[in-house]
Every structure is written in C-alpha cells, then in structure tokens.
Short mmCIF file of C-alpha atoms and ligand atoms in Angstrom, two decimals:
data_model
loop_
_atom_site.label_atom_id
_atom_site.label_comp_id
_atom_site.label_asym_id
_atom_site.label_seq_id
_atom_site.Cartn_x
_atom_site.Cartn_y
_atom_site.Cartn_z
CA UNK A 11 15.92 -16.17 -0.46
CA UNK A 12 18.34 -14.52 1.92
CA UNK A 13 16.76 -12.08 4.29
CA UNK A 14 18.52 -8.73 3.92
CA UNK A 15 18.70 -6.92 7.19
CA UNK A 16 19.10 -3.18 7.42
CA UNK A 17 20.26 -2.37 3.92
CA UNK A 18 20.75 1.39 3.94
CA UNK A 19 18.08 3.12 1.88
CA UNK A 20 17.94 6.67 0.68
CA UNK A 21 15.62 8.30 -1.84
CA UNK A 22 18.01 10.74 -3.49
CA UNK A 23 15.49 12.79 -5.49
CA UNK A 24 12.43 14.89 -4.80
CA UNK A 25 10.98 15.49 -8.23
CA UNK A 26 10.93 13.88 -11.65
CA UNK A 27 13.74 16.07 -12.99
CA UNK A 28 16.12 15.19 -10.19
CA UNK A 29 15.24 11.55 -10.76
CA UNK A 30 15.88 11.98 -14.51
CA UNK A 31 19.30 13.50 -13.80
CA UNK A 32 20.19 10.44 -11.68
CA UNK A 33 18.96 8.09 -14.42
CA UNK A 34 21.04 10.04 -16.95
CA UNK A 35 24.08 9.65 -14.75
CA UNK A 36 23.52 5.90 -14.92
CA UNK A 37 23.56 6.20 -18.72
CA UNK A 38 20.03 4.84 -19.06
CA UNK A 39 18.14 7.70 -20.74
CA UNK A 40 17.54 8.04 -24.48
CA UNK A 41 15.92 10.91 -26.32
CA UNK A 42 13.68 10.61 -29.36
CA UNK A 43 12.70 13.64 -31.41
CA UNK A 44 9.89 14.02 -33.88
CA UNK A 45 7.77 11.01 -32.86
CA UNK A 46 4.01 11.09 -33.40
CA UNK A 47 1.51 10.79 -30.54
CA UNK A 48 -0.85 9.01 -32.90
CA UNK A 49 1.38 5.97 -33.29
CA UNK A 50 5.12 6.24 -32.65
CA UNK A 51 5.13 6.63 -28.87
CA UNK A 52 2.83 3.62 -28.50
CA UNK A 53 5.09 1.60 -30.82
CA UNK A 54 8.12 2.57 -28.74
CA UNK A 55 6.26 1.41 -25.63
CA UNK A 56 5.62 -1.96 -27.31
CA UNK A 57 9.30 -2.20 -28.16
CA UNK A 58 10.83 -1.37 -24.77
CA UNK A 59 8.48 -1.82 -21.81
CA UNK A 60 8.77 -5.60 -21.58
CA UNK A 61 12.57 -5.67 -21.34
CA UNK A 62 13.94 -5.74 -17.80
CA UNK A 63 16.76 -3.43 -18.74
CA UNK A 64 15.13 -1.20 -21.34
CA UNK A 65 16.05 2.49 -21.34
CA UNK A 66 14.06 5.39 -20.03
CA UNK A 67 12.96 7.30 -23.13
CA UNK A 68 12.09 10.98 -23.34
CA UNK A 69 10.16 12.08 -26.42
CA UNK A 70 10.58 15.71 -27.41
CA UNK A 71 9.37 17.74 -30.37
CA UNK A 72 6.38 15.44 -30.67
CA UNK A 73 4.64 16.19 -33.96
CA UNK A 74 2.04 18.93 -33.57
CA UNK A 75 3.16 19.85 -30.04
CA UNK A 76 5.35 22.66 -28.78
CA UNK A 77 9.05 21.88 -28.37
CA UNK A 78 9.77 21.03 -24.75
CA UNK A 79 6.36 19.42 -24.17
CA UNK A 80 7.69 15.94 -23.52
CA UNK A 81 6.59 12.37 -22.77
CA UNK A 82 8.66 10.09 -20.53
CA UNK A 83 8.48 6.29 -20.66
CA UNK A 84 9.91 3.49 -18.55
CA UNK A 85 10.96 4.67 -15.12
CA UNK A 86 11.30 1.21 -13.58
CA UNK A 87 13.92 -0.88 -15.36
CA UNK A 88 17.67 -1.32 -15.60
CA UNK A 89 19.90 -0.15 -12.76
CA UNK A 90 17.65 2.83 -12.07
CA UNK A 91 15.05 0.41 -10.70
CA UNK A 92 16.93 0.14 -7.39
CA UNK A 93 17.97 3.80 -7.37
CA UNK A 94 14.30 4.74 -7.70
CA UNK A 95 13.50 2.95 -4.44
CA UNK A 96 16.68 4.18 -2.75
CA UNK A 97 18.71 0.95 -2.77
CA UNK A 98 22.08 -0.15 -4.16
CA UNK A 99 22.29 -1.59 -7.66
CA UNK A 100 23.17 -5.17 -6.81
CA UNK A 101 19.95 -6.27 -5.08
CA UNK A 102 17.77 -8.72 -6.99
CA UNK A 103 14.10 -7.91 -7.41
CA UNK A 104 13.23 -10.07 -4.40
CA UNK A 105 15.99 -8.59 -2.24
CA UNK A 106 14.84 -5.14 -3.32
CA UNK A 107 11.25 -5.88 -2.37
CA UNK A 108 12.06 -7.38 1.00
CA UNK A 109 14.62 -4.71 1.86
CA UNK A 110 12.08 -2.08 0.93
CA UNK A 111 9.52 -3.70 3.20
CA UNK A 112 11.94 -3.87 6.08
CA UNK A 113 13.19 -0.33 5.66
CA UNK A 114 9.91 1.44 4.99
CA UNK A 115 6.86 -0.68 5.76
CA UNK A 116 7.64 -2.64 8.91
CA UNK A 117 7.60 0.44 11.11
CA UNK A 118 6.24 3.23 8.92
CA UNK A 119 6.61 6.82 9.99
CA UNK A 120 4.40 9.00 7.86
CA UNK A 121 5.43 12.64 7.54
CA UNK A 122 2.57 15.07 6.82
CA UNK A 123 2.94 17.16 3.67
CA UNK A 124 3.82 20.81 3.96
CA UNK A 125 1.88 23.59 2.25
CA UNK A 126 4.13 26.11 0.49
CA UNK A 127 3.27 29.19 -1.56
CA UNK A 128 5.65 28.82 -4.49
CA UNK A 129 6.67 25.92 -6.67
CA UNK A 130 7.72 25.23 -10.25
CA UNK A 131 4.31 23.72 -11.07
CA UNK A 132 2.98 27.29 -10.85
CA UNK A 133 5.30 28.51 -13.64
CA UNK A 134 2.36 28.32 -16.05
CA UNK A 135 -1.25 28.67 -14.97
CA UNK A 136 -3.93 28.35 -17.63
CA UNK A 137 -7.51 29.28 -16.81
CA UNK A 138 -10.66 30.33 -18.68
CA UNK A 139 -10.26 30.27 -22.45
CA UNK A 140 -6.63 29.20 -22.11
CA UNK A 141 -7.51 25.80 -20.71
CA UNK A 142 -6.45 23.33 -23.40
CA UNK A 143 -5.61 19.77 -22.49
CA UNK A 144 -4.79 19.07 -26.16
CA UNK A 145 -1.52 21.01 -25.79
CA UNK A 146 0.09 17.98 -24.21
CA UNK A 147 1.38 15.07 -26.30
CA UNK A 148 -1.01 12.43 -24.90
CA UNK A 149 -0.45 9.30 -27.01
CA UNK A 150 -2.73 6.67 -28.41
CA UNK A 151 -1.05 3.78 -26.64
CA UNK A 152 -2.54 0.71 -28.31
CA UNK A 153 -3.98 0.33 -31.78
CA UNK A 154 -7.55 -0.35 -30.66
CA UNK A 155 -7.69 2.30 -27.92
CA UNK A 156 -10.73 4.54 -28.09
CA UNK A 157 -8.71 7.74 -27.77
CA UNK A 158 -5.69 9.54 -26.38
CA UNK A 159 -4.80 8.69 -22.80
CA UNK A 160 -3.19 11.58 -20.97
CA UNK A 161 -3.55 9.89 -17.59
CA UNK A 162 -1.58 6.65 -17.25
CA UNK A 163 1.41 7.78 -15.16
CA UNK A 164 -1.00 9.77 -13.04
CA UNK A 165 -2.67 10.13 -9.68
CA UNK A 166 -5.69 12.14 -8.64
CA UNK A 167 -6.03 13.93 -5.33
CA UNK A 168 -9.45 14.16 -3.68
CA UNK A 169 -10.71 14.98 -0.20
CA UNK A 170 -13.28 13.02 1.80
CA UNK A 171 -16.16 15.51 2.17
CA UNK A 172 -17.20 14.10 5.53
CA UNK A 173 -13.99 13.01 7.19
CA UNK A 174 -11.64 15.56 5.63
CA UNK A 175 -8.76 13.23 4.70
CA UNK A 176 -6.92 13.44 1.39
CA UNK A 177 -6.38 10.58 -1.04
CA UNK A 178 -4.13 10.06 -4.06
CA UNK A 179 -5.20 7.28 -6.45
CA UNK A 180 -4.04 6.36 -9.95
CA UNK A 181 -7.18 6.46 -12.09
CA UNK A 182 -6.81 6.51 -15.86
CA UNK A 183 -7.79 9.56 -17.90
CA UNK A 184 -8.77 9.70 -21.54
CA UNK A 185 -8.79 13.05 -23.31
CA UNK A 186 -12.35 14.02 -24.28
CA UNK A 187 -11.75 17.58 -25.50
CA UNK A 188 -9.88 20.77 -24.58
CA UNK A 189 -11.54 21.13 -21.20
CA UNK A 190 -12.48 17.63 -20.12
CA UNK A 191 -10.94 14.23 -19.48
CA UNK A 192 -12.42 10.95 -18.30
CA UNK A 193 -11.89 9.68 -14.77
CA UNK A 194 -12.20 5.93 -14.26
CA UNK A 195 -12.48 5.19 -10.55
CA UNK A 196 -13.41 1.55 -10.00
CA UNK A 197 -15.97 0.83 -7.27
CA UNK A 198 -14.31 0.51 -3.89
CA UNK A 199 -11.24 2.57 -4.67
CA UNK A 200 -10.89 5.52 -2.35
CA UNK A 201 -11.52 8.10 -5.07
CA UNK A 202 -14.77 6.27 -5.92
CA UNK A 203 -15.72 6.16 -2.24
CA UNK A 204 -15.15 9.92 -2.01
CA UNK A 205 -17.25 10.47 -5.12
CA UNK A 206 -20.13 8.40 -3.69
CA UNK A 207 -20.15 10.75 -0.70
CA UNK A 208 -20.15 13.88 -2.89
CA UNK A 209 -22.96 12.38 -4.98
CA UNK A 210 -25.12 11.71 -1.97
CA UNK A 211 -24.64 15.34 -0.95
CA UNK A 212 -25.45 16.49 -4.50
CA UNK A 213 -22.09 18.31 -4.71
CA UNK A 214 -19.40 18.25 -7.39
CA UNK A 215 -16.15 16.55 -6.37
CA UNK A 216 -13.01 18.72 -6.53
CA UNK A 217 -10.04 16.91 -8.11
CA UNK A 218 -6.37 17.72 -8.68
CA UNK A 219 -5.07 15.28 -11.29
CA UNK A 220 -1.28 15.04 -11.32
CA UNK A 221 0.24 14.05 -14.68
CA UNK A 222 3.94 13.62 -14.26
CA UNK A 223 5.19 13.46 -10.75
CA UNK A 224 8.25 11.83 -9.23
CA UNK A 225 8.23 8.03 -9.51
CA UNK A 226 7.67 7.28 -5.83
CA UNK A 227 4.58 9.49 -5.56
CA UNK A 228 3.18 7.92 -8.70
CA UNK A 229 3.86 4.39 -7.41
CA UNK A 230 2.02 5.22 -4.20
CA UNK A 231 -0.92 6.59 -6.16
CA UNK A 232 -1.31 3.09 -7.58
CA UNK A 233 -0.71 1.16 -4.38
CA UNK A 234 -3.14 0.12 -1.67
CA UNK A 235 -2.63 2.32 1.36
CA UNK A 236 -5.25 2.01 4.14
CA UNK A 237 -8.47 4.05 4.08
CA UNK A 238 -7.97 7.43 5.73
CA UNK A 239 -4.25 7.72 4.98
CA UNK A 240 -2.90 10.20 2.41
CA UNK A 241 -0.49 8.36 0.12
CA UNK A 242 1.77 11.40 -0.18
CA UNK A 243 2.26 11.54 3.59
CA UNK A 244 3.47 7.94 3.33
CA UNK A 245 5.87 9.08 0.59
CA UNK A 246 7.09 11.87 2.91
CA UNK A 247 7.83 9.25 5.54
CA UNK A 248 9.78 7.11 3.07
CA UNK A 249 11.82 10.09 1.93
CA UNK A 250 12.36 11.34 5.46
CA UNK A 251 11.19 14.80 4.42
CA UNK A 252 7.71 16.22 3.85
CA UNK A 253 6.20 16.55 0.39
CA UNK A 254 5.99 20.23 -0.44
CA UNK A 255 2.59 21.06 -1.86
CA UNK A 256 0.87 24.16 -3.21
CA UNK A 257 -2.86 24.82 -3.09
CA UNK A 258 -4.92 24.94 -6.26
CA UNK A 259 -6.58 28.27 -6.98
CA UNK A 260 -9.91 26.72 -7.96
CA UNK A 261 -10.46 23.92 -5.44
CA UNK A 262 -7.97 24.63 -2.67
CA UNK A 263 -6.74 21.02 -3.00
CA UNK A 264 -3.01 20.62 -2.47
CA UNK A 265 -0.74 19.10 -5.12
CA UNK A 266 3.03 18.63 -5.30
CA UNK A 267 4.82 21.95 -5.79
CA UNK A 268 7.25 20.33 -8.18
CA UNK A 269 4.78 18.26 -10.23
CA UNK A 270 5.08 18.54 -13.99
CA UNK A 271 1.43 18.99 -14.99
CA UNK A 272 -1.74 19.25 -12.89
CA UNK A 273 -5.35 19.41 -14.12
CA UNK A 274 -7.67 20.94 -11.55
CA UNK A 275 -11.44 20.92 -11.68
CA UNK A 276 -14.64 19.17 -10.70
CA UNK A 277 -16.46 15.93 -11.37
CA UNK A 278 -20.21 16.61 -11.51
CA UNK A 279 -22.51 13.93 -10.11
CA UNK A 280 -24.54 12.43 -12.94
CA UNK A 281 -22.30 13.75 -15.71
CA UNK A 282 -20.71 10.98 -17.76
CA UNK A 283 -19.23 10.43 -21.20
CA UNK A 284 -18.31 7.35 -23.16
CA UNK A 285 -14.78 6.32 -22.20
CA UNK A 286 -12.61 3.58 -23.70
CA UNK A 287 -11.93 1.05 -24.81
CA UNK A 288 -8.42 0.94 -23.37
CA UNK A 289 -5.87 -1.89 -23.52
CA UNK A 290 -5.82 -2.70 -19.82
CA UNK A 291 -3.37 -4.29 -17.38
CA UNK A 292 -5.15 -7.64 -17.79
CA UNK A 293 -4.08 -7.65 -21.42
CA UNK A 294 -7.63 -7.18 -22.71
CA UNK A 295 -10.09 -4.47 -23.59
CA UNK A 296 -12.30 -5.89 -20.87
CA UNK A 297 -14.04 -2.71 -19.76
CA UNK A 298 -15.08 -1.85 -23.32
CA UNK A 299 -16.43 1.61 -24.07
CA UNK A 300 -18.91 2.82 -21.49
CA UNK A 301 -20.12 5.83 -19.53
CA UNK A 302 -17.69 7.02 -16.85
CA UNK A 303 -17.45 10.28 -14.88
CA UNK A 304 -15.80 13.32 -16.42
CA UNK A 305 -13.32 15.77 -14.94
CA UNK A 306 -14.18 19.29 -16.10
CA UNK A 307 -10.85 21.09 -16.13
CA UNK A 308 -10.98 24.65 -14.78
CA UNK A 309 -7.24 25.21 -14.47
CA UNK A 310 -4.04 23.68 -15.83
CA UNK A 311 -0.74 24.15 -14.02
CA UNK A 312 2.52 23.12 -15.61
CA UNK A 313 6.25 23.59 -15.35
CA UNK A 314 8.17 25.10 -18.21
CA UNK A 315 8.90 22.32 -20.70
CA UNK A 316 6.56 19.91 -18.93
CA UNK A 317 7.07 16.15 -18.91
CA UNK A 318 4.04 13.88 -19.20
CA UNK A 319 4.75 10.48 -17.65
CA UNK A 320 3.36 7.50 -19.57
CA UNK A 321 2.82 4.13 -17.90
CA UNK A 322 0.67 2.19 -20.37
CA UNK A 323 -0.12 -1.47 -19.66
CA UNK A 324 1.27 -3.73 -22.37
CA UNK A 325 -0.89 -6.85 -22.26
CA UNK A 326 0.28 -10.45 -21.92
CA UNK A 327 3.54 -11.02 -20.11
CA UNK A 328 5.52 -8.74 -17.84
CA UNK A 329 5.82 -5.02 -18.46
CA UNK A 330 7.13 -2.03 -16.56
CA UNK A 331 3.90 -1.59 -14.62
CA UNK A 332 3.87 -5.24 -13.57
CA UNK A 333 7.52 -5.09 -12.54
CA UNK A 334 7.27 -2.13 -10.21
CA UNK A 335 3.98 -3.31 -8.82
CA UNK A 336 5.49 -6.76 -8.17
CA UNK A 337 8.27 -5.25 -6.05
CA UNK A 338 5.98 -2.92 -4.09
CA UNK A 339 2.83 -5.04 -3.81
CA UNK A 340 4.76 -8.14 -2.70
CA UNK A 341 6.29 -6.07 0.10
CA UNK A 342 2.88 -4.66 1.02
CA UNK A 343 1.17 -8.06 1.17
CA UNK A 344 3.98 -9.65 3.18
CA UNK A 345 3.72 -6.81 5.68
CA UNK A 346 -0.11 -6.99 5.70
CA UNK A 347 0.07 -10.74 6.43
CA UNK A 348 2.57 -10.36 9.23
CA UNK A 349 0.53 -7.58 10.82
CA UNK A 350 -2.62 -9.71 10.49
CA UNK A 351 -0.89 -12.27 12.70
CA UNK A 352 0.25 -14.87 10.16
CA UNK A 353 3.59 -16.23 11.39
CA UNK A 354 6.41 -17.69 9.36
CA UNK A 355 5.83 -15.81 6.10
CA UNK A 356 9.06 -16.10 4.13
CA UNK A 357 8.34 -14.77 0.65
CA UNK A 358 5.45 -13.17 -1.16
CA UNK A 359 5.71 -12.59 -4.87
CA UNK A 360 3.00 -10.96 -6.96
CA UNK A 361 3.86 -12.49 -10.30
CA UNK A 362 4.33 -10.15 -13.20
CA UNK A 363 2.31 -12.38 -15.55
CA UNK A 364 -0.77 -11.60 -13.47
CA UNK A 365 -0.14 -7.87 -13.69
CA UNK A 366 1.27 -8.27 -10.14
CA UNK A 367 -2.37 -8.40 -9.01
CA UNK A 368 -3.88 -11.74 -9.89
CA UNK A 369 -1.36 -14.50 -9.23
CA UNK A 370 0.60 -14.52 -5.99
CA UNK A 371 3.08 -17.04 -4.62
CA UNK A 372 3.60 -17.24 -0.87
CA UNK A 373 6.18 -19.35 0.93
CA UNK A 374 5.89 -20.15 4.60
CA UNK A 375 7.64 -22.11 7.29
CA UNK A 376 4.72 -24.30 8.35
CA UNK A 377 4.21 -24.24 12.09
CA UNK A 378 0.82 -25.89 12.77
CA UNK A 379 -2.14 -27.61 11.08
CA UNK A 380 -4.14 -25.09 9.05
CA UNK A 381 -1.29 -22.59 8.84
CA UNK A 382 -1.01 -22.87 5.05
CA UNK A 383 -4.73 -22.24 4.52
CA UNK A 384 -4.63 -19.28 6.90
CA UNK A 385 -1.68 -17.82 4.99
CA UNK A 386 -3.44 -18.33 1.65
CA UNK A 387 -6.72 -16.77 2.73
CA UNK A 388 -5.07 -13.72 4.26
CA UNK A 389 -2.74 -13.35 1.26
CA UNK A 390 -5.83 -13.39 -0.97
CA UNK A 391 -7.89 -10.79 0.86
CA UNK A 392 -5.63 -8.41 2.81
CA UNK A 393 -5.46 -4.70 2.00
CA UNK A 394 -2.74 -5.06 -0.62
CA UNK A 395 -4.35 -7.96 -2.44
CA UNK A 396 -8.15 -7.99 -2.22
CA UNK A 397 -8.75 -6.09 -5.45
CA UNK A 398 -8.56 -8.53 -8.40
CA UNK A 399 -6.55 -11.32 -6.77
CA UNK A 400 -7.36 -14.63 -8.51
CA UNK A 401 -4.89 -17.37 -7.66
CA UNK A 402 -2.82 -17.70 -4.50
CA UNK A 403 -0.31 -20.54 -4.27
CA UNK A 404 1.15 -21.33 -0.85
CA UNK A 405 4.37 -23.35 -0.77
CA UNK A 406 6.92 -24.48 1.78
CA UNK A 407 10.06 -22.46 2.37
CA UNK A 408 12.22 -24.77 0.26
CA UNK A 409 10.51 -23.37 -2.86
CA UNK A 410 11.48 -20.01 -4.33
CA UNK A 411 8.06 -18.38 -4.62
CA UNK A 412 9.49 -15.57 -6.76
CA UNK A 413 10.53 -18.06 -9.43
CA UNK A 414 7.56 -18.82 -11.66
CA UNK A 415 8.84 -22.24 -12.75
CA UNK A 416 9.66 -23.36 -9.22
CA UNK A 417 6.32 -22.13 -7.93
CA UNK A 418 4.40 -23.96 -10.66
CA UNK A 419 6.53 -27.07 -10.14
CA UNK A 420 5.53 -27.16 -6.49
CA UNK A 421 1.92 -26.47 -7.38
CA UNK A 422 1.85 -29.27 -9.92
CA UNK A 423 3.81 -31.83 -7.92
CA UNK A 424 2.74 -31.29 -4.33
CA UNK A 425 -1.00 -30.94 -4.72
CA UNK A 426 -3.97 -33.25 -5.04
CA UNK A 427 -6.18 -30.81 -6.95
CA UNK A 428 -9.57 -31.80 -5.57
CA UNK A 429 -8.36 -31.40 -2.03
CA UNK A 430 -5.71 -28.71 -2.37
CA UNK A 431 -7.79 -25.94 -3.92
CA UNK A 432 -10.34 -23.87 -2.03
CA UNK A 433 -12.45 -21.05 -3.33
CA UNK A 434 -13.46 -17.70 -1.95
CA UNK A 435 -16.63 -16.48 -3.63
CA UNK A 436 -18.02 -12.99 -4.20
CA UNK A 437 -14.60 -11.35 -3.86
CA UNK A 438 -13.74 -7.82 -5.05
CA UNK A 439 -12.88 -7.84 -8.75
CA UNK A 440 -11.68 -5.28 -11.24
CA UNK A 441 -13.72 -4.15 -14.26
CA UNK A 442 -10.53 -4.95 -16.21
CA UNK A 443 -11.09 -8.69 -15.59
CA UNK A 444 -11.86 -10.20 -19.03
CA UNK A 445 -13.49 -13.26 -17.42
CA UNK A 446 -16.18 -11.22 -15.68
CA UNK A 447 -19.43 -12.40 -17.34
CA UNK A 448 -21.37 -9.72 -19.24
CA UNK A 449 -24.51 -10.23 -17.16
CA UNK A 450 -22.70 -9.58 -13.88
CA UNK A 451 -20.82 -6.65 -15.38
CA UNK A 452 -24.13 -5.12 -16.53
CA UNK A 453 -25.43 -5.34 -12.96
CA UNK A 454 -22.30 -3.69 -11.64
CA UNK A 455 -21.52 -6.91 -9.77
CA UNK A 456 -17.73 -6.72 -10.03
CA UNK A 457 -17.05 -9.85 -8.00
CA UNK A 458 -15.49 -13.19 -8.75
CA UNK A 459 -14.07 -16.28 -7.09
CA UNK A 460 -10.50 -16.63 -5.89
CA UNK A 461 -8.59 -19.93 -5.78
CA UNK A 462 -6.36 -20.56 -2.80
CA UNK A 463 -4.04 -23.43 -3.65
CA UNK A 464 -2.30 -25.17 -0.80
CA UNK A 465 0.86 -26.58 -2.38
CA UNK A 466 2.60 -27.15 0.94
CA UNK A 467 3.52 -30.62 2.09
CA UNK A 468 0.48 -31.75 4.11
CA UNK A 469 1.32 -30.72 7.65
CA UNK A 470 0.34 -33.94 9.40
CA UNK A 471 2.45 -36.19 7.16
CA UNK A 472 5.13 -33.74 6.10
CA UNK A 473 7.85 -35.93 7.56
CA UNK A 474 6.80 -38.80 5.30
CA UNK A 475 6.58 -36.56 2.23
CA UNK A 476 9.15 -37.77 -0.31
CA UNK A 477 12.27 -35.67 -0.23
CA UNK A 478 12.99 -33.44 -3.19
CA UNK A 479 15.95 -34.11 -5.46
CA UNK A 480 16.54 -30.39 -5.94
CA UNK A 481 20.22 -30.08 -5.03
CA UNK A 482 21.29 -28.32 -1.85
CA UNK A 483 22.86 -24.89 -2.40
CA UNK A 484 26.26 -26.46 -1.65
CA UNK A 485 25.83 -29.21 -4.24
CA UNK A 486 24.58 -26.73 -6.81
CA UNK A 487 27.60 -24.50 -6.19
CA UNK A 488 29.94 -27.47 -6.52
CA UNK A 489 28.25 -28.59 -9.74
CA UNK A 490 28.58 -25.14 -11.25
CA UNK A 491 32.19 -24.76 -10.19
CA UNK A 492 33.19 -28.14 -11.53
CA UNK A 493 31.10 -28.42 -14.68
CA UNK A 494 29.69 -24.99 -15.38
CA UNK A 495 32.32 -24.64 -18.10
CA UNK A 496 30.39 -27.14 -20.20
CA UNK A 497 27.82 -24.42 -20.85
CA UNK A 498 30.36 -21.79 -21.81
CA UNK A 499 30.27 -20.58 -25.37
CA UNK A 500 26.73 -21.82 -25.82
C1 FMN B 608 -0.94 3.08 -14.04
C2 FMN B 608 -2.13 2.70 -13.22
C3 FMN B 608 -3.40 2.87 -13.71
C4 FMN B 608 -4.51 2.56 -12.95
N1 FMN B 608 -5.74 2.80 -13.45
C5 FMN B 608 -6.81 2.63 -12.67
C6 FMN B 608 -8.09 3.05 -13.11
O1 FMN B 608 -8.26 3.54 -14.24
N2 FMN B 608 -9.13 2.89 -12.29
C7 FMN B 608 -8.99 2.37 -11.04
O2 FMN B 608 -9.96 2.30 -10.30
N3 FMN B 608 -7.78 1.93 -10.60
C8 FMN B 608 -6.70 2.08 -11.38
N4 FMN B 608 -5.48 1.69 -10.93
C9 FMN B 608 -5.36 1.01 -9.64
C10 FMN B 608 -5.46 1.96 -8.47
O3 FMN B 608 -4.71 3.12 -8.72
C11 FMN B 608 -4.92 1.33 -7.20
O4 FMN B 608 -5.72 0.23 -6.88
C12 FMN B 608 -4.87 2.30 -6.05
O5 FMN B 608 -4.53 1.62 -4.87
C13 FMN B 608 -6.16 3.03 -5.85
O6 FMN B 608 -5.97 4.03 -4.87
P1 FMN B 608 -6.87 4.04 -3.59
O7 FMN B 608 -6.48 2.79 -2.83
O8 FMN B 608 -6.49 5.28 -2.87
O9 FMN B 608 -8.26 4.03 -4.08
C14 FMN B 608 -4.35 2.00 -11.68
C15 FMN B 608 -3.08 1.79 -11.18
C16 FMN B 608 -1.97 2.14 -11.93
C17 FMN B 608 -0.63 1.93 -11.35
MN1 MN B 609 -6.01 5.58 -0.84
#
C-alpha cells in the first residue's frame, strides 16, 4: 500500500514491432507455426491467457494463410507488463497502477497527433476487387462463437460529424465476408454516439478500424477517456511524442502510420447483419446473436507480414484483458474520484474477477460522516466506472483493497447487510451483462442496479469498533523472519 512518488516512466516503443523486440529481449516471446485459426489459436488462448506470467505468443504460417500473416496473443503478462506501461520490472500490480496514475493521469498533457504522408501501414493498399478480409488469420476464439473475430485487439476511429473531434474505441468485429465485418458499438459509447449523429443526418459513418496497433494505443481504445478527447492524443501525451498518423484514401480519417492492419470504410445507417454470439468479458454469451451495424470495407492497409493482435475474453476468472484493465481502470477511477472532490482516497482496485469493470474495491481514510457513501457513489458512477459497474465495496485504509480475500473479509465482517448496502437504480449497463432480463434487453433498456457497500467502520463509533487482530507490519515481518522456515520445503 506504499504510495510510490515520482517513479521514472518511459514508454520505450512506438509501434507493435518495437514493443515485440523489447518483449523478445526479456525472453518472453514464443513462436508457434502451423496452428489452425479454426481451433488451435483459441485453444492456445485458453491455455495461456489466465496465467500472470504466460508468454507472448506469435502464430505464423497459420493454416490456409500466407506465411508472415501472423496473430499475436498476450501482450500484458510477465515482466513485459511493466515495460509496456514504461515502468521498472519490480513494481507490483498496485504500485504499477498508482505510479501510472501519478505519472500520467494526475496532470495529463495531451499531445495532438501529427499527420504524415508516409508510413509502413501503407506498404500494402488493397482496394476494389482486392479487398479481402479473409486473408487475415482471424480465429474462432471460443467453441460456441458464431464466427471468426478479427477485431478483438482493435480500436475504431470515427469523427463527430457535428463537433469535428476524433474518437478511438475498441468495438469488436466479426468477419461477415470478404468485404464486410460487424461493428458492435454499445449504446452510450462514443462511437455509438457518433453513429447516432450520422444516422440523424442520413449519412454513412466513415470508420478506420485498426487491427494490430501498439499496446498503449489499443489499451486507450478500450479505456474511458472523456467525451470530446481523442484517445490517441492522450497516448501522445503519455509517450511525450505525437502519434504519427496517415490519412485514409477513402474517408480522410487518420490512423497510425505504423499500425499493422487497418480496415477503412463506411457504416450505413439502417444496414445490419446478424452478429454473434461471442464469448464475452462477462464470461457468458449474453448478447446472443442479433442484428448489429456492418462496416463495409472499401480499403485495407497493411504492413508487410502483418500482425493481427488478439485479445479475446476468457470467461470466469482473471485473464489478460482483465489484468491490464485492472491496472489502467483502477488508476482512472482513483483519479476521477480525486478530481470529483473526494478526499482521502487511498486505493482503488477494479477486481479482475469482475472483468475489471463490475466489482471495485475502494479504500479511504475516513474524514467525516457520509464520506464512505460519497466515495462509493462516485466510484460507482464516475467516467471510468459508470459502464457496467455492479458492486462497489468501500473499506478503511487498514484493508488492502487490491487483495480479494482481504476486501471480502472486511465486507463480510464489518457490515450489517441491511444497513450497509445501498442501491443505485437505472444505471448504465453493458449488453454483455448476463443478468440483464430478456424483456429489458428487448426494449433496449440496458440499465441495472448497482450495489454500493459501505464496509468501513461506522464513522460515528469508529473509535469503539473492535480492533482487528491482523498483525502490524512489524509483527508480521518478525513472525516471518523467526518462523517462516517452517513453511520451507512445503
Ligand atoms: C478488447 C475489448 C473489446 C471491447 N469490445 C467492445 C464492444 O464490442 N462494444 C463496445 O461497445 N465496447 C467494447 N469494449 C469497451 C469499450 O471499448 C470501452 O468502453 C471504451 O472506453 C469505449 O470507447 P469510448 O469511450 O470512446 O466510446 C471493448 C473493450 C476492449 C478492451
Ligand atoms: Mn472516447
């Protein structure tokens, strides 16, 4: 729980290949040849994505695909986890998250992207009859998936037709055929808000879908950045150098000059196709198979020997997606809370078991009556958390909110359920929520209730609250030094 001040941070890569070279130097990259997209790559994902220190795996010579057309799995694990965010190896996940927040979020300095004319993404440009999305080794990730998902490690760039700002959001994409993919933008997400505006104007929405970018840009595609702000300008600020972007020939939208693969085209208002089902981050096929908008691909850009990034959600438990989102979303929510005027926030942890979206622990140094409820409500509904948050547990600062067992211990022991739980109703939910009743889903009413659990010692009698027998750090150290040997060889 130590606060790390001013840990030097430096993002040492610009594109995926530079990142891959750094990961290789750490000895954490494995290559697999001859796997099938129909089954093998999904099986490999099942085998490795839950381990905290699993390797990054690059699949080449995928059956039926050209040599060099690769798939990359598992960016965020092992030692490369900290390298990816620009920090030294030794930081724990909590230290990494809080150092990241301090270095990059507390006083953010966005750097606008720069438009350039050349870039490796332009090495191959396919238009007209040459457009063929099936060239890429998009896997079937889970056995009951309704098709091949090319867009998991992806983000799509759109422009607000009225206000002019650019957005990058991670919205999944299923392959429909050679020239079209699905685009699932949940209501409320910025891409969906843009599309609503295009629809009301009766215009198609231009889209540049990036498949395989550097990890940081991808992470920001999937992270809540305020309305009106271009995620890639935030990434420029974090790197301390602007993102270099080229303009698409069809839409004029910019996309990273060193991206691996970009699909450019239009989403037509009113045009939909059946999409799904897909094994989602909630560990269920909650969204089923239904009509979603379609991206008609007019141009494909790709580097020589392109690398498709795969970030499939793996269901119950913690997976790669949950782990990187936990580090980044916890930092975002802590910063959101502080900026919303909540004092004394010590830790925020978006627990991996909730996909780092649905179950958050918050520890505070209580300062006044009502402080814990304020912290819980803001933690539940701030920019970084509002979408799909379900349970917020607020604890005192003597509890390690990042530790699931400690958090649940405090929740179980320090609450009086009838009085300690409050509900927010009608809150923003995700279509991936398996508990969303069919009737509400059919109406498009993607809302649910959120429980805010105050597991702090009641403020007005906190001094009479029985002391905890959790040992002090000094006693624990002494115990380990004196008798830790008893566990050796176990
Ligand atoms: C790998 C991945 C896949 C995602 N898939 C979807 C999706 O299919 N639809 C969706 O609306 N949000 C999806 N999300 C969540 C959004 O990307 C995320 O909430 C993001 O903040 C949205 O961007 P926006 O705030 O600019 O709208 C996904 C996130 C990740 C990391
Ligand atoms: Mn956005």
